[in-house]
Amino acid sequence: MVDLSTVIAGVPLSNVFFNAAGAWCQREDELQALLDSGAGSLITKSATYEAREGNPTPRYAPLADGVISGGGGSISSIGLANEGYKYYLNYARQFDVTRHGKPLFISLSGLSLADSVKMVTAFAQAELSGCILEINFSCPNVPGKPQLGYDMNAMDTTLATLAPLIEKPFGIKLPPYFDMAHFDQVAAVVNKYDNLAFVTCINSVGNGLAIDLDTERAMIKPKNGFGGLGGRMILNTALANVNAFYRRLAPGKQVIGVGGVVSGKEAFLHILAGASAIQIGTQLMEEGPPVFDRVKRELESIMEKKGYNSVEEFRGKVKTL
Ligand code: RRO
C-alpha cells in the first residue's frame, strides 16, 4: 500500500485530498458529507462577517461540452453566499479532530480589513486545535470589489495586520497569476511573514464568459454572465502557479494545489509541480463526495505503477528540458 498522507502547517492529514473552499461546504449537512467521505480534511465556505445570500441564480454552470468550454469545467459567480463567520466559528468549536480523524480548515473572506480583523481575532481567541485558517485573497465575484490578490501593496498591508493576530500558522488563497514578475512580487510578500505557512493556488480564473450556442444566452445570470472558471480547463494555469510558488517560497512554506483535478492523474501532476495537498472544486460539485475515494484509488494506482511509496518521493520533482 502506498502512503497518501501529508502534513500541512504542522497538522497531519491522512491523505492529500480535500474540497476546495466553496464546493460542498456552506452548511453543516454538506460538511458532514465531507467528514463521511474519503477526504483527508475539509474546508468551509469563505465566510464574511455577516451572512450573505450571494448573487442571483443561475450562478453555477457545468461546462461539460467541449464545444462550449474548450475542454470541460465550470463557470460560477456565487457572490460569497455564506452563513456568516459565527456559524463556522460555532462549527469549529464543536469539531472534534480526534474523533473525525481530519483537521478542519476555515476560509475567511472579509469585505474590509476591519471585518477580517474581527473574524481572525474571534478565531484566535477560541484557541481551536486542529483548525487552520485559509484567508481568501481572491474572490472574483463580488460586484464592485477587486481581488486583493491582484494588489500586491494591499496584500502586504493586510498581512502585516492579520498575521500577528492569527499567531498560528495559516494560509492564503491566491488568484492565478500570468506573469513571472507577479510570481516574484507575490512570493516576496509571502516570504515576509513567518507564520504564513502555505499558499493555496489557484482560485478560479476570474471573469470568464460562457455562452450557450443554441439560446445565444450567457450561461449564468450575475454580472452579465461573467464568472470564475474552474475544472479541467484551468489545470495548466493551476500547475504553473503551484510550481512558480513552490520554486519561490522560503523553506518550510508549502503550496496547496487546486484547479483541474478530475482524476488521480491531475493530482499526480499537481504533486510533481510541488503541491503538498490537493483541493477539488468543480469535480466535487459534479460527482459529489464519492470523488475522493475514486481519486485516491487512481493516485495510488499511478504511484504503484511508478514505484513511489509516498508523495514526498516525487513532490516538486517535475523535470525540465
Ligand atoms: O463566492 C464566490 O463567488 C467565489 C469565491 Br468567495 C471565491 O473565492 N472564488 C470563486 O470562484 N467564487
CSV table of C-alpha atoms and ligand atoms in Angstrom, one decimal:
chain,number,residue,atom,x,y,z
A,1,MET,CA,0.0,0.0,0.0
A,2,VAL,CA,1.3,3.5,-0.9
A,3,ASP,CA,1.1,6.3,1.6
A,4,LEU,CA,-1.1,9.3,0.6
A,5,SER,CA,-0.6,11.2,3.9
A,6,THR,CA,0.7,14.7,4.2
A,7,VAL,CA,1.3,17.4,6.8
A,8,ILE,CA,0.0,21.0,6.3
A,9,ALA,CA,1.1,23.8,8.6
A,10,GLY,CA,2.3,21.2,11.0
A,11,VAL,CA,-1.1,19.4,11.1
A,12,PRO,CA,-1.3,15.8,9.7
A,13,LEU,CA,-3.8,14.7,7.1
A,14,SER,CA,-4.4,11.0,6.4
A,15,ASN,CA,-4.5,11.8,2.6
A,16,VAL,CA,-3.7,14.8,0.4
A,17,PHE,CA,-7.3,15.4,-0.8
A,18,PHE,CA,-10.0,17.8,0.4
A,19,ASN,CA,-12.6,20.1,-1.0
A,20,ALA,CA,-11.8,23.5,-2.5
A,21,ALA,CA,-13.4,26.2,-0.4
A,22,GLY,CA,-16.9,26.9,-1.9
A,23,ALA,CA,-17.5,23.4,-3.0
A,24,TRP,CA,-19.9,21.3,-0.8
A,25,CYS,CA,-19.1,23.3,2.4
A,26,GLN,CA,-21.6,26.1,3.1
A,27,ARG,CA,-23.8,24.3,5.6
A,28,GLU,CA,-23.4,21.5,8.2
A,29,ASP,CA,-25.1,18.8,6.1
A,30,GLU,CA,-22.5,19.3,3.3
A,31,LEU,CA,-19.6,19.4,5.8
A,32,GLN,CA,-20.9,16.2,7.4
A,33,ALA,CA,-20.8,14.5,3.9
A,34,LEU,CA,-17.2,15.6,3.6
A,35,LEU,CA,-16.5,14.1,7.1
A,36,ASP,CA,-18.1,10.9,5.9
A,37,SER,CA,-16.1,10.8,2.7
A,38,GLY,CA,-12.6,9.7,1.8
A,39,ALA,CA,-11.3,13.3,2.0
A,40,GLY,CA,-8.3,13.8,4.3
A,41,SER,CA,-9.6,17.1,5.5
A,42,LEU,CA,-12.3,19.7,4.8
A,43,ILE,CA,-12.6,23.4,4.4
A,44,THR,CA,-15.6,25.7,5.0
A,45,LYS,CA,-17.2,28.2,2.5
A,46,SER,CA,-15.4,31.5,2.6
A,47,ALA,CA,-17.1,33.5,5.5
A,48,THR,CA,-17.8,37.1,5.7
A,49,TYR,CA,-18.7,39.0,9.0
A,50,GLU,CA,-22.4,38.9,8.2
A,51,ALA,CA,-24.3,36.1,6.4
A,52,ARG,CA,-24.8,36.7,2.7
A,53,GLU,CA,-27.4,35.5,0.1
A,54,GLY,CA,-24.9,35.9,-2.7
A,55,ASN,CA,-25.7,36.6,-6.4
A,56,PRO,CA,-28.9,35.8,-8.3
A,57,THR,CA,-29.3,32.3,-9.8
A,58,PRO,CA,-28.4,30.5,-12.0
A,59,ARG,CA,-24.9,31.3,-10.7
A,60,TYR,CA,-23.1,28.0,-11.4
A,61,ALA,CA,-23.0,26.1,-14.7
A,62,PRO,CA,-21.0,23.0,-15.6
A,63,LEU,CA,-19.3,23.3,-19.0
A,64,ALA,CA,-19.2,19.6,-19.9
A,65,ASP,CA,-19.4,20.2,-23.6
A,66,GLY,CA,-16.0,20.7,-25.2
A,67,VAL,CA,-17.5,23.0,-27.9
A,68,ILE,CA,-18.8,25.4,-25.3
A,69,SER,CA,-15.9,25.3,-22.8
A,70,GLY,CA,-12.9,24.2,-24.9
A,71,GLY,CA,-12.2,21.3,-22.5
A,72,GLY,CA,-14.7,21.0,-19.7
A,73,GLY,CA,-15.0,22.7,-16.4
A,74,SER,CA,-17.4,25.2,-14.8
A,75,ILE,CA,-18.3,28.9,-14.6
A,76,SER,CA,-19.7,30.4,-11.4
A,77,SER,CA,-20.4,33.6,-9.7
A,78,ILE,CA,-21.8,32.7,-6.3
A,79,GLY,CA,-21.0,36.1,-4.8
A,80,LEU,CA,-19.8,34.9,-1.4
A,81,ALA,CA,-23.0,33.3,-0.2
A,82,ASN,CA,-22.3,32.1,3.3
A,83,GLU,CA,-23.9,31.7,6.8
A,84,GLY,CA,-21.7,34.4,8.4
A,85,TYR,CA,-18.5,33.7,10.3
A,86,LYS,CA,-20.2,32.9,13.6
A,87,TYR,CA,-21.8,29.8,12.1
A,88,TYR,CA,-18.4,28.5,11.1
A,89,LEU,CA,-16.8,29.5,14.4
A,90,ASN,CA,-19.5,27.5,16.2
A,91,TYR,CA,-18.9,24.6,13.9
A,92,ALA,CA,-15.2,24.8,14.6
A,93,ARG,CA,-15.8,24.9,18.4
A,94,GLN,CA,-17.7,21.6,18.4
A,95,PHE,CA,-15.4,20.0,15.8
A,96,ASP,CA,-13.5,17.0,17.3
A,97,VAL,CA,-10.4,16.5,15.3
A,98,THR,CA,-9.5,13.2,17.1
A,99,ARG,CA,-13.0,11.7,16.6
A,100,HIS,CA,-13.2,12.8,12.9
A,101,GLY,CA,-9.6,11.9,12.1
A,102,LYS,CA,-9.2,15.0,10.0
A,103,PRO,CA,-8.4,18.6,10.7
A,104,LEU,CA,-10.7,21.5,9.8
A,105,PHE,CA,-9.7,24.4,7.5
A,106,ILE,CA,-11.7,27.6,7.8
A,107,SER,CA,-11.9,30.0,4.9
A,108,LEU,CA,-12.4,33.7,5.7
A,109,SER,CA,-13.0,36.5,3.2
A,110,GLY,CA,-13.6,39.8,4.9
A,111,LEU,CA,-15.2,42.5,2.8
A,112,SER,CA,-13.0,45.0,4.7
A,113,LEU,CA,-9.8,44.8,6.7
A,114,ALA,CA,-11.8,45.8,9.8
A,115,ASP,CA,-14.1,42.8,9.2
A,116,SER,CA,-11.1,40.5,8.7
A,117,VAL,CA,-9.5,41.7,12.0
A,118,LYS,CA,-12.7,41.0,13.9
A,119,MET,CA,-13.0,37.5,12.4
A,120,VAL,CA,-9.4,36.4,12.9
A,121,THR,CA,-9.4,37.7,16.4
A,122,ALA,CA,-12.5,35.7,17.2
A,123,PHE,CA,-10.9,32.5,15.9
A,124,ALA,CA,-7.6,33.2,17.7
A,125,GLN,CA,-9.4,33.8,21.0
A,126,ALA,CA,-11.3,30.5,20.6
A,127,GLU,CA,-7.9,28.6,20.7
A,128,LEU,CA,-9.1,25.8,18.4
A,129,SER,CA,-6.6,23.0,17.9
A,130,GLY,CA,-6.6,21.2,14.5
A,131,CYS,CA,-8.3,24.2,12.9
A,132,ILE,CA,-6.3,26.1,10.3
A,133,LEU,CA,-7.3,29.4,8.7
A,134,GLU,CA,-7.1,30.0,4.9
A,135,ILE,CA,-7.6,33.7,4.2
A,136,ASN,CA,-9.2,34.3,0.8
A,137,PHE,CA,-7.4,37.0,-1.2
A,138,SER,CA,-9.1,36.1,-4.4
A,139,CYS,CA,-12.9,36.1,-4.7
A,140,PRO,CA,-13.6,37.3,-8.2
A,141,ASN,CA,-17.3,37.6,-7.9
A,142,VAL,CA,-18.4,40.4,-5.6
A,143,PRO,CA,-19.6,43.2,-7.8
A,144,GLY,CA,-17.5,46.4,-7.2
A,145,LYS,CA,-14.8,44.6,-5.2
A,146,PRO,CA,-11.5,43.9,-7.0
A,147,GLN,CA,-9.5,40.9,-5.8
A,148,LEU,CA,-7.0,41.7,-3.1
A,149,GLY,CA,-4.5,39.2,-4.7
A,150,TYR,CA,-4.1,41.5,-7.7
A,151,ASP,CA,-2.9,44.4,-5.5
A,152,MET,CA,0.5,43.5,-4.0
A,153,ASN,CA,0.6,46.5,-1.7
A,154,ALA,CA,-2.8,45.9,-0.3
A,155,MET,CA,-1.9,42.2,0.2
A,156,ASP,CA,1.2,43.2,2.1
A,157,THR,CA,-0.6,45.7,4.4
A,158,THR,CA,-3.4,43.2,5.1
A,159,LEU,CA,-0.9,40.5,6.0
A,160,ALA,CA,1.0,42.9,8.2
A,161,THR,CA,-2.2,43.4,10.2
A,162,LEU,CA,-3.6,39.9,10.2
A,163,ALA,CA,-0.5,37.6,10.5
A,164,PRO,CA,0.3,38.7,14.1
A,165,LEU,CA,-3.3,38.5,15.2
A,166,ILE,CA,-3.7,34.9,13.8
A,167,GLU,CA,-0.5,33.9,15.6
A,168,LYS,CA,-0.7,30.3,14.5
A,169,PRO,CA,0.5,29.0,11.1
A,170,PHE,CA,-2.1,29.9,8.4
A,171,GLY,CA,-2.5,30.1,4.6
A,172,ILE,CA,-3.8,32.4,1.9
A,173,LYS,CA,-5.8,31.6,-1.2
A,174,LEU,CA,-4.4,33.2,-4.2
A,175,PRO,CA,-5.8,34.1,-7.6
A,176,PRO,CA,-4.0,32.8,-10.7
A,177,TYR,CA,-1.1,34.9,-11.9
A,178,PHE,CA,0.1,35.0,-15.5
A,179,ASP,CA,3.3,36.9,-15.4
A,180,MET,CA,6.7,36.0,-14.0
A,181,ALA,CA,7.1,39.4,-12.4
A,182,HIS,CA,3.9,38.9,-10.5
A,183,PHE,CA,5.0,35.5,-9.2
A,184,ASP,CA,8.2,37.2,-7.9
A,185,GLN,CA,6.3,40.1,-6.3
A,186,VAL,CA,3.8,37.9,-4.5
A,187,ALA,CA,6.4,35.4,-3.3
A,188,ALA,CA,8.4,38.3,-1.9
A,189,VAL,CA,5.4,39.4,0.1
A,190,VAL,CA,4.5,35.9,1.3
A,191,ASN,CA,8.1,35.3,2.4
A,192,LYS,CA,8.0,38.3,4.8
A,193,TYR,CA,5.6,36.6,7.1
A,194,ASP,CA,6.9,33.7,9.2
A,195,ASN,CA,3.5,32.2,10.3
A,196,LEU,CA,2.2,32.4,6.7
A,197,ALA,CA,2.7,28.7,6.2
A,198,PHE,CA,1.0,27.9,2.9
A,199,VAL,CA,-0.5,29.4,-0.2
A,200,THR,CA,-3.4,27.7,-2.0
A,201,CYS,CA,-3.1,28.1,-5.8
A,202,ILE,CA,-5.4,28.8,-7.5
A,203,ASN,CA,-8.8,30.3,-7.1
A,204,SER,CA,-11.0,30.3,-10.1
A,205,VAL,CA,-9.7,32.1,-13.3
A,206,GLY,CA,-11.7,35.2,-12.9
A,207,ASN,CA,-14.3,36.8,-15.2
A,208,GLY,CA,-14.6,34.3,-18.0
A,209,LEU,CA,-17.8,34.3,-20.1
A,210,ALA,CA,-19.6,31.1,-21.2
A,211,ILE,CA,-22.3,31.4,-23.9
A,212,ASP,CA,-24.8,28.8,-25.0
A,213,LEU,CA,-24.7,28.3,-28.7
A,214,ASP,CA,-28.4,27.4,-29.2
A,215,THR,CA,-30.0,30.1,-27.0
A,216,GLU,CA,-27.2,32.6,-27.6
A,217,ARG,CA,-27.5,33.4,-23.9
A,218,ALA,CA,-24.9,33.7,-21.2
A,219,MET,CA,-24.8,30.6,-19.0
A,220,ILE,CA,-25.1,32.3,-15.6
A,221,LYS,CA,-27.1,35.4,-14.5
A,222,PRO,CA,-24.8,37.6,-12.4
A,223,LYS,CA,-22.5,40.2,-13.9
A,224,ASN,CA,-23.9,39.8,-17.5
A,225,GLY,CA,-22.6,36.2,-17.4
A,226,PHE,CA,-19.1,36.9,-16.2
A,227,GLY,CA,-17.8,34.3,-13.7
A,228,GLY,CA,-14.9,32.4,-12.4
A,229,LEU,CA,-13.7,29.4,-14.5
A,230,GLY,CA,-12.8,26.1,-12.8
A,231,GLY,CA,-12.2,22.5,-13.7
A,232,ARG,CA,-10.2,20.7,-16.3
A,233,MET,CA,-9.8,23.9,-18.5
A,234,ILE,CA,-7.7,25.6,-15.8
A,235,LEU,CA,-5.4,22.7,-15.0
A,236,ASN,CA,-2.3,24.1,-16.7
A,237,THR,CA,-2.7,27.5,-15.2
A,238,ALA,CA,-3.0,25.9,-11.8
A,239,LEU,CA,0.1,23.7,-12.3
A,240,ALA,CA,2.1,26.7,-13.4
A,241,ASN,CA,1.1,28.7,-10.3
A,242,VAL,CA,1.7,25.8,-7.9
A,243,ASN,CA,5.2,25.3,-9.4
A,244,ALA,CA,6.0,29.0,-9.6
A,245,PHE,CA,5.3,29.4,-5.8
A,246,TYR,CA,7.0,26.0,-5.0
A,247,ARG,CA,10.2,27.4,-6.6
A,248,ARG,CA,10.0,30.8,-4.9
A,249,LEU,CA,8.7,30.3,-1.3
A,250,ALA,CA,11.1,30.2,1.6
A,251,PRO,CA,12.0,26.8,3.0
A,252,GLY,CA,9.2,25.3,5.1
A,253,LYS,CA,6.4,27.2,3.3
A,254,GLN,CA,4.0,25.0,1.4
A,255,VAL,CA,1.7,25.1,-1.6
A,256,ILE,CA,-1.8,23.5,-1.7
A,257,GLY,CA,-2.8,22.8,-5.3
A,258,VAL,CA,-6.3,23.3,-6.7
A,259,GLY,CA,-7.5,23.5,-10.2
A,260,GLY,CA,-8.4,21.0,-12.9
A,261,VAL,CA,-8.2,17.8,-10.8
A,262,VAL,CA,-10.7,15.3,-12.3
A,263,SER,CA,-8.7,12.1,-11.6
A,264,GLY,CA,-5.6,10.7,-10.0
A,265,LYS,CA,-3.6,11.8,-13.0
A,266,GLU,CA,-4.1,15.5,-12.5
A,267,ALA,CA,-3.5,15.0,-8.7
A,268,PHE,CA,-0.1,13.3,-9.5
A,269,LEU,CA,0.8,16.3,-11.8
A,270,HIS,CA,-0.1,18.8,-9.0
A,271,ILE,CA,2.2,16.9,-6.6
A,272,LEU,CA,5.0,16.8,-9.2
A,273,ALA,CA,4.6,20.6,-9.6
A,274,GLY,CA,5.1,20.9,-5.8
A,275,ALA,CA,1.7,20.6,-4.1
A,276,SER,CA,1.7,19.3,-0.5
A,277,ALA,CA,-2.1,18.8,-0.6
A,278,ILE,CA,-4.8,18.9,-3.3
A,279,GLN,CA,-8.3,20.5,-3.2
A,280,ILE,CA,-11.1,19.6,-5.6
A,281,GLY,CA,-13.8,22.0,-6.6
A,282,THR,CA,-15.6,21.6,-9.9
A,283,GLN,CA,-15.3,17.8,-10.0
A,284,LEU,CA,-16.7,17.6,-6.4
A,285,MET,CA,-19.6,19.7,-7.5
A,286,GLU,CA,-20.3,17.4,-10.4
A,287,GLU,CA,-19.6,14.0,-8.8
A,288,GLY,CA,-20.2,14.6,-5.1
A,289,PRO,CA,-18.1,13.4,-2.2
A,290,PRO,CA,-17.5,9.9,-3.7
A,291,VAL,CA,-14.9,11.7,-5.9
A,292,PHE,CA,-12.4,11.4,-3.0
A,293,ASP,CA,-12.3,7.6,-2.8
A,294,ARG,CA,-12.0,7.4,-6.6
A,295,VAL,CA,-9.1,9.9,-7.0
A,296,LYS,CA,-7.3,8.3,-4.0
A,297,ARG,CA,-7.5,4.9,-5.8
A,298,GLU,CA,-6.4,6.4,-9.0
A,299,LEU,CA,-3.5,8.2,-7.5
A,300,GLU,CA,-2.4,5.1,-5.5
A,301,SER,CA,-2.5,3.1,-8.7
A,302,ILE,CA,-0.3,5.6,-10.6
A,303,MET,CA,2.2,5.7,-7.7
A,304,GLU,CA,2.3,1.9,-7.5
A,305,LYS,CA,3.0,1.6,-11.2
A,306,LYS,CA,5.8,4.2,-11.0
A,307,GLY,CA,7.2,2.6,-7.8
A,308,TYR,CA,6.6,5.6,-5.4
A,309,ASN,CA,5.7,4.7,-1.8
A,310,SER,CA,4.9,8.2,-0.6
A,311,VAL,CA,4.0,11.6,-2.0
A,312,GLU,CA,7.3,13.1,-0.7
A,313,GLU,CA,9.2,10.9,-3.1
A,314,PHE,CA,8.0,12.9,-6.1
A,315,ARG,CA,6.7,16.2,-4.7
A,316,GLY,CA,8.2,19.1,-6.7
A,317,LYS,CA,10.3,16.8,-8.8
A,318,VAL,CA,9.0,17.8,-12.2
A,319,LYS,CA,11.8,17.6,-14.7
A,320,THR,CA,12.5,20.4,-17.1
A,321,LEU,CA,14.1,20.1,-20.6
B,1,RRO,O1,-18.4,33.0,-3.7
B,1,RRO,C1,-17.8,33.1,-4.8
B,1,RRO,O2,-18.4,33.6,-5.8
B,1,RRO,C2,-16.4,32.7,-5.0
B,1,RRO,C3,-15.4,32.9,-4.1
B,1,RRO,BR1,-15.7,33.6,-2.4
B,1,RRO,C4,-14.1,32.6,-4.4
B,1,RRO,O3,-13.1,32.7,-3.7
B,1,RRO,N1,-13.9,32.0,-5.7
B,1,RRO,C5,-14.9,31.8,-6.5
B,1,RRO,O4,-14.6,31.4,-7.6
B,1,RRO,N2,-16.2,32.2,-6.2
